[in-house]
Amino acid sequence: MSRLLMAAPSRMSREIRISKLSKFLIVNRYMSGKSEAGNCPPEKPPPPKPGCFPSGGTHAVFDDLPKPQGDFMKDWRAKNSRYNMALVSGIAALIGSVFLCVQSEDFKLFHDIPDYPYTEDEMEEFAKEEERREEEKEEREQRRQNKLDAKELQVRRRKAKEAMTREVELMQKDLDEGDLNEDEMAELIQLTQDREEFEAYEKEEMKRIQEQEKEREKIKKEKEKLRQELQKQRDKERKEREKASA
């Protein structure tokens, strides 16, 4: 027992020294590992498993969303500088292309006034165009006048038809009863006169329309003949000009 009591202090002091040494070694190892880890670049996270997201799960969470990195204004200015350079270069290329086209004689924009007087061919074309416009104007006027005449004739025919119905009614009454008063007799006489006047007007109108159609056909033939003669004259003058220029 006395031996155990005497050996206890020495044993305790040895255990204390061993524990202090082990703690020192552990702390030293930890500090050396930390310094080495600070000097080394950070390790990249391992790639996710097939069918999994970077967070490690099979369902996406907010941690899997892309995170903005870097300076936004710096990146924005760099992109805008590239876009502005493309815009300026495009405008410069367009202006240069238009300038070269205007300076060259092959590309005409017809921005200048042609020399006067016109050539003979152009004068012929102008004359033909003027004749065509005059013919179209005359045709429009004829169609308008024909519509007015047809409308007037249609209105008078409708009124004559209505008056004829009343005239037949009065004549039938005169035949059946034989006693028309003065107003009815005056109305019957007036209706008879109006009918006779309309028949004369209709006959004259139809005759006038036929004569007008004949006159128009005659004028049309004369114009066609005159146009052919004028065309022959133009062809002759053109041949003379070509012969003189040759």
PDB file of C-alpha atoms in Angstrom:
ATOM      1  CA  MET A   1       0.000   0.000   0.000  1.00  0.00           C
ATOM      2  CA  SER A   2       2.795   2.337   0.837  1.00  0.00           C
ATOM      3  CA  ARG A   3       4.433   1.532  -2.478  1.00  0.00           C
ATOM      4  CA  LEU A   4       1.310   2.488  -4.363  1.00  0.00           C
ATOM      5  CA  LEU A   5       1.026   5.759  -2.493  1.00  0.00           C
ATOM      6  CA  MET A   6       4.629   6.620  -3.172  1.00  0.00           C
ATOM      7  CA  ALA A   7       4.388   5.748  -6.911  1.00  0.00           C
ATOM      8  CA  ALA A   8       1.130   7.679  -7.458  1.00  0.00           C
ATOM      9  CA  PRO A   9       2.681  11.191  -7.704  1.00  0.00           C
ATOM     10  CA  SER A  10       5.301  10.118 -10.217  1.00  0.00           C
ATOM     11  CA  ARG A  11       2.709   8.291 -12.297  1.00  0.00           C
ATOM     12  CA  MET A  12       0.353  11.280 -12.238  1.00  0.00           C
ATOM     13  CA  SER A  13       3.114  13.671 -13.298  1.00  0.00           C
ATOM     14  CA  ARG A  14       4.024  11.362 -16.201  1.00  0.00           C
ATOM     15  CA  GLU A  15       0.404  11.191 -17.388  1.00  0.00           C
ATOM     16  CA  ILE A  16       0.118  14.982 -17.212  1.00  0.00           C
ATOM     17  CA  ARG A  17       3.252  15.379 -19.339  1.00  0.00           C
ATOM     18  CA  ILE A  18       1.937  12.867 -21.876  1.00  0.00           C
ATOM     19  CA  SER A  19      -1.463  14.612 -22.108  1.00  0.00           C
ATOM     20  CA  LYS A  20       0.175  18.026 -22.584  1.00  0.00           C
ATOM     21  CA  LEU A  21       2.423  16.632 -25.299  1.00  0.00           C
ATOM     22  CA  SER A  22      -0.501  15.039 -27.121  1.00  0.00           C
ATOM     23  CA  LYS A  23      -2.476  18.296 -26.969  1.00  0.00           C
ATOM     24  CA  PHE A  24       0.506  20.216 -28.317  1.00  0.00           C
ATOM     25  CA  LEU A  25       0.888  17.791 -31.197  1.00  0.00           C
ATOM     26  CA  ILE A  26      -2.821  17.992 -32.040  1.00  0.00           C
ATOM     27  CA  VAL A  27      -2.827  21.816 -32.005  1.00  0.00           C
ATOM     28  CA  ASN A  28       0.352  21.959 -34.060  1.00  0.00           C
ATOM     29  CA  ARG A  29      -1.071  19.538 -36.616  1.00  0.00           C
ATOM     30  CA  TYR A  30      -4.318  21.553 -36.837  1.00  0.00           C
ATOM     31  CA  MET A  31      -2.497  24.847 -37.342  1.00  0.00           C
ATOM     32  CA  SER A  32      -0.199  23.403 -39.992  1.00  0.00           C
ATOM     33  CA  GLY A  33      -3.186  21.948 -41.879  1.00  0.00           C
ATOM     34  CA  LYS A  34      -5.035  25.270 -41.708  1.00  0.00           C
ATOM     35  CA  SER A  35      -2.061  27.213 -43.082  1.00  0.00           C
ATOM     36  CA  GLU A  36      -1.663  24.747 -45.934  1.00  0.00           C
ATOM     37  CA  ALA A  37      -5.397  24.965 -46.708  1.00  0.00           C
ATOM     38  CA  GLY A  38      -5.221  28.788 -46.801  1.00  0.00           C
ATOM     39  CA  ASN A  39      -2.430  28.743 -49.383  1.00  0.00           C
ATOM     40  CA  CYS A  40      -4.157  26.197 -51.660  1.00  0.00           C
ATOM     41  CA  PRO A  41      -7.004  27.205 -54.011  1.00  0.00           C
ATOM     42  CA  PRO A  42     -10.501  26.200 -52.916  1.00  0.00           C
ATOM     43  CA  GLU A  43     -11.521  22.828 -54.101  1.00  0.00           C
ATOM     44  CA  LYS A  44     -14.357  22.650 -56.600  1.00  0.00           C
ATOM     45  CA  PRO A  45     -17.458  20.918 -55.389  1.00  0.00           C
ATOM     46  CA  PRO A  46     -17.873  17.464 -56.825  1.00  0.00           C
ATOM     47  CA  PRO A  47     -20.255  17.160 -59.773  1.00  0.00           C
ATOM     48  CA  PRO A  48     -23.763  16.092 -58.859  1.00  0.00           C
ATOM     49  CA  LYS A  49     -24.809  12.545 -59.337  1.00  0.00           C
ATOM     50  CA  PRO A  50     -26.888  11.649 -62.405  1.00  0.00           C
ATOM     51  CA  GLY A  51     -30.495  12.638 -61.819  1.00  0.00           C
ATOM     52  CA  CYS A  52     -29.601  14.961 -58.936  1.00  0.00           C
ATOM     53  CA  PHE A  53     -29.239  18.726 -58.610  1.00  0.00           C
ATOM     54  CA  PRO A  54     -26.093  20.523 -57.330  1.00  0.00           C
ATOM     55  CA  SER A  55     -27.637  20.683 -53.868  1.00  0.00           C
ATOM     56  CA  GLY A  56     -27.654  16.875 -53.840  1.00  0.00           C
ATOM     57  CA  GLY A  57     -31.395  16.323 -53.938  1.00  0.00           C
ATOM     58  CA  THR A  58     -33.667  15.063 -56.672  1.00  0.00           C
ATOM     59  CA  HIS A  59     -35.809  18.234 -56.511  1.00  0.00           C
ATOM     60  CA  ALA A  60     -34.623  21.776 -57.261  1.00  0.00           C
ATOM     61  CA  VAL A  61     -34.362  24.259 -54.410  1.00  0.00           C
ATOM     62  CA  PHE A  62     -33.359  27.923 -54.234  1.00  0.00           C
ATOM     63  CA  ASP A  63     -29.711  26.965 -53.752  1.00  0.00           C
ATOM     64  CA  ASP A  64     -29.725  25.414 -57.253  1.00  0.00           C
ATOM     65  CA  LEU A  65     -30.602  28.734 -58.961  1.00  0.00           C
ATOM     66  CA  PRO A  66     -27.771  30.601 -60.768  1.00  0.00           C
ATOM     67  CA  LYS A  67     -26.202  33.323 -58.656  1.00  0.00           C
ATOM     68  CA  PRO A  68     -25.059  36.682 -60.105  1.00  0.00           C
ATOM     69  CA  GLN A  69     -21.319  37.133 -60.020  1.00  0.00           C
ATOM     70  CA  GLY A  70     -19.036  40.039 -60.851  1.00  0.00           C
ATOM     71  CA  ASP A  71     -19.697  43.752 -61.432  1.00  0.00           C
ATOM     72  CA  PHE A  72     -22.932  44.390 -63.331  1.00  0.00           C
ATOM     73  CA  MET A  73     -22.071  47.917 -64.531  1.00  0.00           C
ATOM     74  CA  LYS A  74     -18.685  46.819 -65.839  1.00  0.00           C
ATOM     75  CA  ASP A  75     -20.200  43.993 -67.857  1.00  0.00           C
ATOM     76  CA  TRP A  76     -23.038  46.244 -69.070  1.00  0.00           C
ATOM     77  CA  ARG A  77     -20.615  48.950 -70.281  1.00  0.00           C
ATOM     78  CA  ALA A  78     -18.511  46.348 -72.094  1.00  0.00           C
ATOM     79  CA  LYS A  79     -21.553  44.993 -73.944  1.00  0.00           C
ATOM     80  CA  ASN A  80     -22.819  48.474 -74.824  1.00  0.00           C
ATOM     81  CA  SER A  81     -19.423  49.464 -76.176  1.00  0.00           C
ATOM     82  CA  ARG A  82     -19.525  46.495 -78.563  1.00  0.00           C
ATOM     83  CA  TYR A  83     -23.088  47.294 -79.626  1.00  0.00           C
ATOM     84  CA  ASN A  84     -22.257  50.970 -80.213  1.00  0.00           C
ATOM     85  CA  MET A  85     -19.270  50.028 -82.332  1.00  0.00           C
ATOM     86  CA  ALA A  86     -21.473  47.767 -84.462  1.00  0.00           C
ATOM     87  CA  LEU A  87     -24.066  50.556 -84.838  1.00  0.00           C
ATOM     88  CA  VAL A  88     -21.511  53.199 -85.805  1.00  0.00           C
ATOM     89  CA  SER A  89     -19.809  50.880 -88.284  1.00  0.00           C
ATOM     90  CA  GLY A  90     -23.171  50.025 -89.894  1.00  0.00           C
ATOM     91  CA  ILE A  91     -24.121  53.703 -90.275  1.00  0.00           C
ATOM     92  CA  ALA A  92     -20.709  54.518 -91.723  1.00  0.00           C
ATOM     93  CA  ALA A  93     -20.999  51.631 -94.198  1.00  0.00           C
ATOM     94  CA  LEU A  94     -24.466  52.811 -95.286  1.00  0.00           C
ATOM     95  CA  ILE A  95     -23.324  56.406 -95.812  1.00  0.00           C
ATOM     96  CA  GLY A  96     -20.274  55.246 -97.731  1.00  0.00           C
ATOM     97  CA  SER A  97     -22.356  52.959 -99.953  1.00  0.00           C
ATOM     98  CA  VAL A  98     -24.849  55.717-100.783  1.00  0.00           C
ATOM     99  CA  PHE A  99     -22.021  58.167-101.506  1.00  0.00           C
ATOM    100  CA  LEU A 100     -20.296  55.730-103.859  1.00  0.00           C
ATOM    101  CA  CYS A 101     -23.571  54.949-105.629  1.00  0.00           C
ATOM    102  CA  VAL A 102     -24.338  58.641-106.135  1.00  0.00           C
ATOM    103  CA  GLN A 103     -20.837  59.376-107.412  1.00  0.00           C
ATOM    104  CA  SER A 104     -20.917  56.486-109.872  1.00  0.00           C
ATOM    105  CA  GLU A 105     -22.839  56.910-113.141  1.00  0.00           C
ATOM    106  CA  ASP A 106     -24.194  53.374-113.183  1.00  0.00           C
ATOM    107  CA  PHE A 107     -26.549  53.922-110.265  1.00  0.00           C
ATOM    108  CA  LYS A 108     -29.109  56.705-110.838  1.00  0.00           C
ATOM    109  CA  LEU A 109     -31.504  57.933-108.180  1.00  0.00           C
ATOM    110  CA  PHE A 110     -33.324  60.314-110.584  1.00  0.00           C
ATOM    111  CA  HIS A 111     -32.942  63.134-108.082  1.00  0.00           C
ATOM    112  CA  ASP A 112     -32.118  65.723-110.739  1.00  0.00           C
ATOM    113  CA  ILE A 113     -34.443  67.459-113.194  1.00  0.00           C
ATOM    114  CA  PRO A 114     -34.198  66.106-116.766  1.00  0.00           C
ATOM    115  CA  ASP A 115     -33.001  68.374-119.522  1.00  0.00           C
ATOM    116  CA  TYR A 116     -35.612  70.302-121.493  1.00  0.00           C
ATOM    117  CA  PRO A 117     -37.061  70.321-124.087  1.00  0.00           C
ATOM    118  CA  TYR A 118     -38.223  66.740-124.273  1.00  0.00           C
ATOM    119  CA  THR A 119     -37.165  64.436-127.055  1.00  0.00           C
ATOM    120  CA  GLU A 120     -39.424  63.646-129.977  1.00  0.00           C
ATOM    121  CA  ASP A 121     -40.251  60.199-128.622  1.00  0.00           C
ATOM    122  CA  GLU A 122     -41.225  61.663-125.265  1.00  0.00           C
ATOM    123  CA  MET A 123     -43.405  64.268-126.966  1.00  0.00           C
ATOM    124  CA  GLU A 124     -45.169  61.479-128.865  1.00  0.00           C
ATOM    125  CA  GLU A 125     -45.779  59.593-125.651  1.00  0.00           C
ATOM    126  CA  PHE A 126     -47.167  62.739-124.021  1.00  0.00           C
ATOM    127  CA  ALA A 127     -49.479  63.320-126.977  1.00  0.00           C
ATOM    128  CA  LYS A 128     -50.756  59.740-126.825  1.00  0.00           C
ATOM    129  CA  GLU A 129     -51.361  60.040-123.104  1.00  0.00           C
ATOM    130  CA  GLU A 130     -53.244  63.303-123.600  1.00  0.00           C
ATOM    131  CA  GLU A 131     -55.432  61.726-126.283  1.00  0.00           C
ATOM    132  CA  ARG A 132     -56.173  58.783-124.038  1.00  0.00           C
ATOM    133  CA  ARG A 133     -57.198  61.085-121.205  1.00  0.00           C
ATOM    134  CA  GLU A 134     -59.468  63.087-123.490  1.00  0.00           C
ATOM    135  CA  GLU A 135     -61.148  59.911-124.714  1.00  0.00           C
ATOM    136  CA  GLU A 136     -61.686  58.693-121.159  1.00  0.00           C
ATOM    137  CA  LYS A 137     -63.140  62.073-120.209  1.00  0.00           C
ATOM    138  CA  GLU A 138     -65.562  62.011-123.153  1.00  0.00           C
ATOM    139  CA  GLU A 139     -66.606  58.448-122.355  1.00  0.00           C
ATOM    140  CA  ARG A 140     -67.279  59.355-118.721  1.00  0.00           C
ATOM    141  CA  GLU A 141     -69.355  62.337-119.813  1.00  0.00           C
ATOM    142  CA  GLN A 142     -71.325  60.192-122.255  1.00  0.00           C
ATOM    143  CA  ARG A 143     -72.014  57.554-119.610  1.00  0.00           C
ATOM    144  CA  ARG A 144     -73.148  60.217-117.157  1.00  0.00           C
ATOM    145  CA  GLN A 145     -75.483  61.786-119.732  1.00  0.00           C
ATOM    146  CA  ASN A 146     -76.874  58.376-120.706  1.00  0.00           C
ATOM    147  CA  LYS A 147     -77.628  57.608-117.060  1.00  0.00           C
ATOM    148  CA  LEU A 148     -79.434  60.928-116.633  1.00  0.00           C
ATOM    149  CA  ASP A 149     -81.503  60.393-119.786  1.00  0.00           C
ATOM    150  CA  ALA A 150     -82.353  56.822-118.815  1.00  0.00           C
ATOM    151  CA  LYS A 151     -83.345  57.927-115.311  1.00  0.00           C
ATOM    152  CA  GLU A 152     -85.603  60.687-116.645  1.00  0.00           C
ATOM    153  CA  LEU A 153     -87.239  58.314-119.126  1.00  0.00           C
ATOM    154  CA  GLN A 154     -87.794  55.736-116.396  1.00  0.00           C
ATOM    155  CA  VAL A 155     -89.427  58.301-114.096  1.00  0.00           C
ATOM    156  CA  ARG A 156     -91.753  59.539-116.835  1.00  0.00           C
ATOM    157  CA  ARG A 157     -92.684  55.981-117.778  1.00  0.00           C
ATOM    158  CA  ARG A 158     -93.570  55.195-114.176  1.00  0.00           C
ATOM    159  CA  LYS A 159     -95.741  58.306-113.934  1.00  0.00           C
ATOM    160  CA  ALA A 160     -97.404  57.495-117.267  1.00  0.00           C
ATOM    161  CA  LYS A 161     -98.154  53.981-116.043  1.00  0.00           C
ATOM    162  CA  GLU A 162     -99.766  55.315-112.882  1.00  0.00           C
ATOM    163  CA  ALA A 163    -101.770  57.851-114.915  1.00  0.00           C
ATOM    164  CA  MET A 164    -102.855  55.129-117.334  1.00  0.00           C
ATOM    165  CA  THR A 165    -104.282  53.113-114.446  1.00  0.00           C
ATOM    166  CA  ARG A 166    -106.361  56.113-113.385  1.00  0.00           C
ATOM    167  CA  GLU A 167    -107.409  56.790-116.987  1.00  0.00           C
ATOM    168  CA  VAL A 168    -108.574  53.190-117.463  1.00  0.00           C
ATOM    169  CA  GLU A 169    -110.523  53.421-114.217  1.00  0.00           C
ATOM    170  CA  LEU A 170    -112.318  56.596-115.324  1.00  0.00           C
ATOM    171  CA  MET A 171    -113.039  55.214-118.797  1.00  0.00           C
ATOM    172  CA  GLN A 172    -114.453  52.019-117.296  1.00  0.00           C
ATOM    173  CA  LYS A 173    -116.642  54.075-114.996  1.00  0.00           C
ATOM    174  CA  ASP A 174    -117.854  56.122-117.960  1.00  0.00           C
ATOM    175  CA  LEU A 175    -118.733  52.962-119.862  1.00  0.00           C
ATOM    176  CA  ASP A 176    -120.488  51.322-116.928  1.00  0.00           C
ATOM    177  CA  GLU A 177    -122.345  54.260-115.402  1.00  0.00           C
ATOM    178  CA  GLY A 178    -122.189  56.852-118.175  1.00  0.00           C
ATOM    179  CA  ASP A 179    -122.318  59.802-115.812  1.00  0.00           C
ATOM    180  CA  LEU A 180    -118.976  61.434-114.975  1.00  0.00           C
ATOM    181  CA  ASN A 181    -119.011  64.725-113.176  1.00  0.00           C
ATOM    182  CA  GLU A 182    -117.133  67.742-114.455  1.00  0.00           C
ATOM    183  CA  ASP A 183    -114.027  67.156-112.329  1.00  0.00           C
ATOM    184  CA  GLU A 184    -113.693  63.534-113.407  1.00  0.00           C
ATOM    185  CA  MET A 185    -114.258  64.472-117.047  1.00  0.00           C
ATOM    186  CA  ALA A 186    -111.597  67.198-116.835  1.00  0.00           C
ATOM    187  CA  GLU A 187    -109.229  64.743-115.158  1.00  0.00           C
ATOM    188  CA  LEU A 188    -109.863  62.152-117.888  1.00  0.00           C
ATOM    189  CA  ILE A 189    -109.172  64.703-120.615  1.00  0.00           C
ATOM    190  CA  GLN A 190    -105.969  65.813-118.866  1.00  0.00           C
ATOM    191  CA  LEU A 191    -104.808  62.219-118.447  1.00  0.00           C
ATOM    192  CA  THR A 192    -105.461  61.541-122.126  1.00  0.00           C
ATOM    193  CA  GLN A 193    -103.452  64.604-123.142  1.00  0.00           C
ATOM    194  CA  ASP A 194    -100.593  63.626-120.817  1.00  0.00           C
ATOM    195  CA  ARG A 195    -100.547  60.115-122.264  1.00  0.00           C
ATOM    196  CA  GLU A 196    -100.406  61.401-125.817  1.00  0.00           C
ATOM    197  CA  GLU A 197     -97.635  63.839-124.890  1.00  0.00           C
ATOM    198  CA  PHE A 198     -95.654  61.059-123.232  1.00  0.00           C
ATOM    199  CA  GLU A 199     -96.036  58.788-126.243  1.00  0.00           C
ATOM    200  CA  ALA A 200     -94.758  61.569-128.490  1.00  0.00           C
ATOM    201  CA  TYR A 201     -91.909  62.296-126.068  1.00  0.00           C
ATOM    202  CA  GLU A 202     -90.974  58.629-125.844  1.00  0.00           C
ATOM    203  CA  LYS A 203     -90.940  58.289-129.617  1.00  0.00           C
ATOM    204  CA  GLU A 204     -88.791  61.392-130.014  1.00  0.00           C
ATOM    205  CA  GLU A 205     -86.483  60.275-127.206  1.00  0.00           C
ATOM    206  CA  MET A 206     -85.911  56.850-128.737  1.00  0.00           C
ATOM    207  CA  LYS A 207     -85.278  58.460-132.103  1.00  0.00           C
ATOM    208  CA  ARG A 208     -82.836  60.918-130.530  1.00  0.00           C
ATOM    209  CA  ILE A 209     -80.977  58.108-128.748  1.00  0.00           C
ATOM    210  CA  GLN A 210     -80.620  56.166-131.994  1.00  0.00           C
ATOM    211  CA  GLU A 211     -79.365  59.230-133.842  1.00  0.00           C
ATOM    212  CA  GLN A 212     -76.985  59.991-131.004  1.00  0.00           C
ATOM    213  CA  GLU A 213     -75.579  56.455-131.133  1.00  0.00           C
ATOM    214  CA  LYS A 214     -75.089  56.755-134.886  1.00  0.00           C
ATOM    215  CA  GLU A 215     -73.365  60.111-134.449  1.00  0.00           C
ATOM    216  CA  ARG A 216     -71.076  58.682-131.792  1.00  0.00           C
ATOM    217  CA  GLU A 217     -70.163  55.746-134.002  1.00  0.00           C
ATOM    218  CA  LYS A 218     -69.410  58.135-136.842  1.00  0.00           C
ATOM    219  CA  ILE A 219     -67.227  60.328-134.620  1.00  0.00           C
ATOM    220  CA  LYS A 220     -65.477  57.253-133.278  1.00  0.00           C
ATOM    221  CA  LYS A 221     -64.650  56.037-136.776  1.00  0.00           C
ATOM    222  CA  GLU A 222     -63.371  59.478-137.761  1.00  0.00           C
ATOM    223  CA  LYS A 223     -61.169  59.627-134.668  1.00  0.00           C
ATOM    224  CA  GLU A 224     -59.825  56.162-135.352  1.00  0.00           C
ATOM    225  CA  LYS A 225     -59.040  57.136-138.939  1.00  0.00           C
ATOM    226  CA  LEU A 226     -57.346  60.326-137.772  1.00  0.00           C
ATOM    227  CA  ARG A 227     -55.380  58.375-135.172  1.00  0.00           C
ATOM    228  CA  GLN A 228     -54.135  55.935-137.787  1.00  0.00           C
ATOM    229  CA  GLU A 229     -53.053  58.762-140.076  1.00  0.00           C
ATOM    230  CA  LEU A 230     -51.293  60.479-137.192  1.00  0.00           C
ATOM    231  CA  GLN A 231     -49.565  57.229-136.248  1.00  0.00           C
ATOM    232  CA  LYS A 232     -48.381  56.785-139.830  1.00  0.00           C
ATOM    233  CA  GLN A 233     -47.032  60.326-139.799  1.00  0.00           C
ATOM    234  CA  ARG A 234     -45.220  59.672-136.519  1.00  0.00           C
ATOM    235  CA  ASP A 235     -43.728  56.440-137.821  1.00  0.00           C
ATOM    236  CA  LYS A 236     -42.538  58.242-140.934  1.00  0.00           C
ATOM    237  CA  GLU A 237     -40.920  61.012-138.888  1.00  0.00           C
ATOM    238  CA  ARG A 238     -39.286  58.457-136.596  1.00  0.00           C
ATOM    239  CA  LYS A 239     -37.790  56.608-139.545  1.00  0.00           C
ATOM    240  CA  GLU A 240     -36.465  59.881-140.944  1.00  0.00           C
ATOM    241  CA  ARG A 241     -34.867  60.726-137.592  1.00  0.00           C
ATOM    242  CA  GLU A 242     -33.301  57.283-137.347  1.00  0.00           C
ATOM    243  CA  LYS A 243     -31.961  57.595-140.879  1.00  0.00           C
ATOM    244  CA  ALA A 244     -30.568  61.064-140.130  1.00  0.00           C
ATOM    245  CA  SER A 245     -28.936  59.908-136.886  1.00  0.00           C
ATOM    246  CA  ALA A 246     -27.422  56.856-138.599  1.00  0.00           C
TER     247      ALA A 246
END
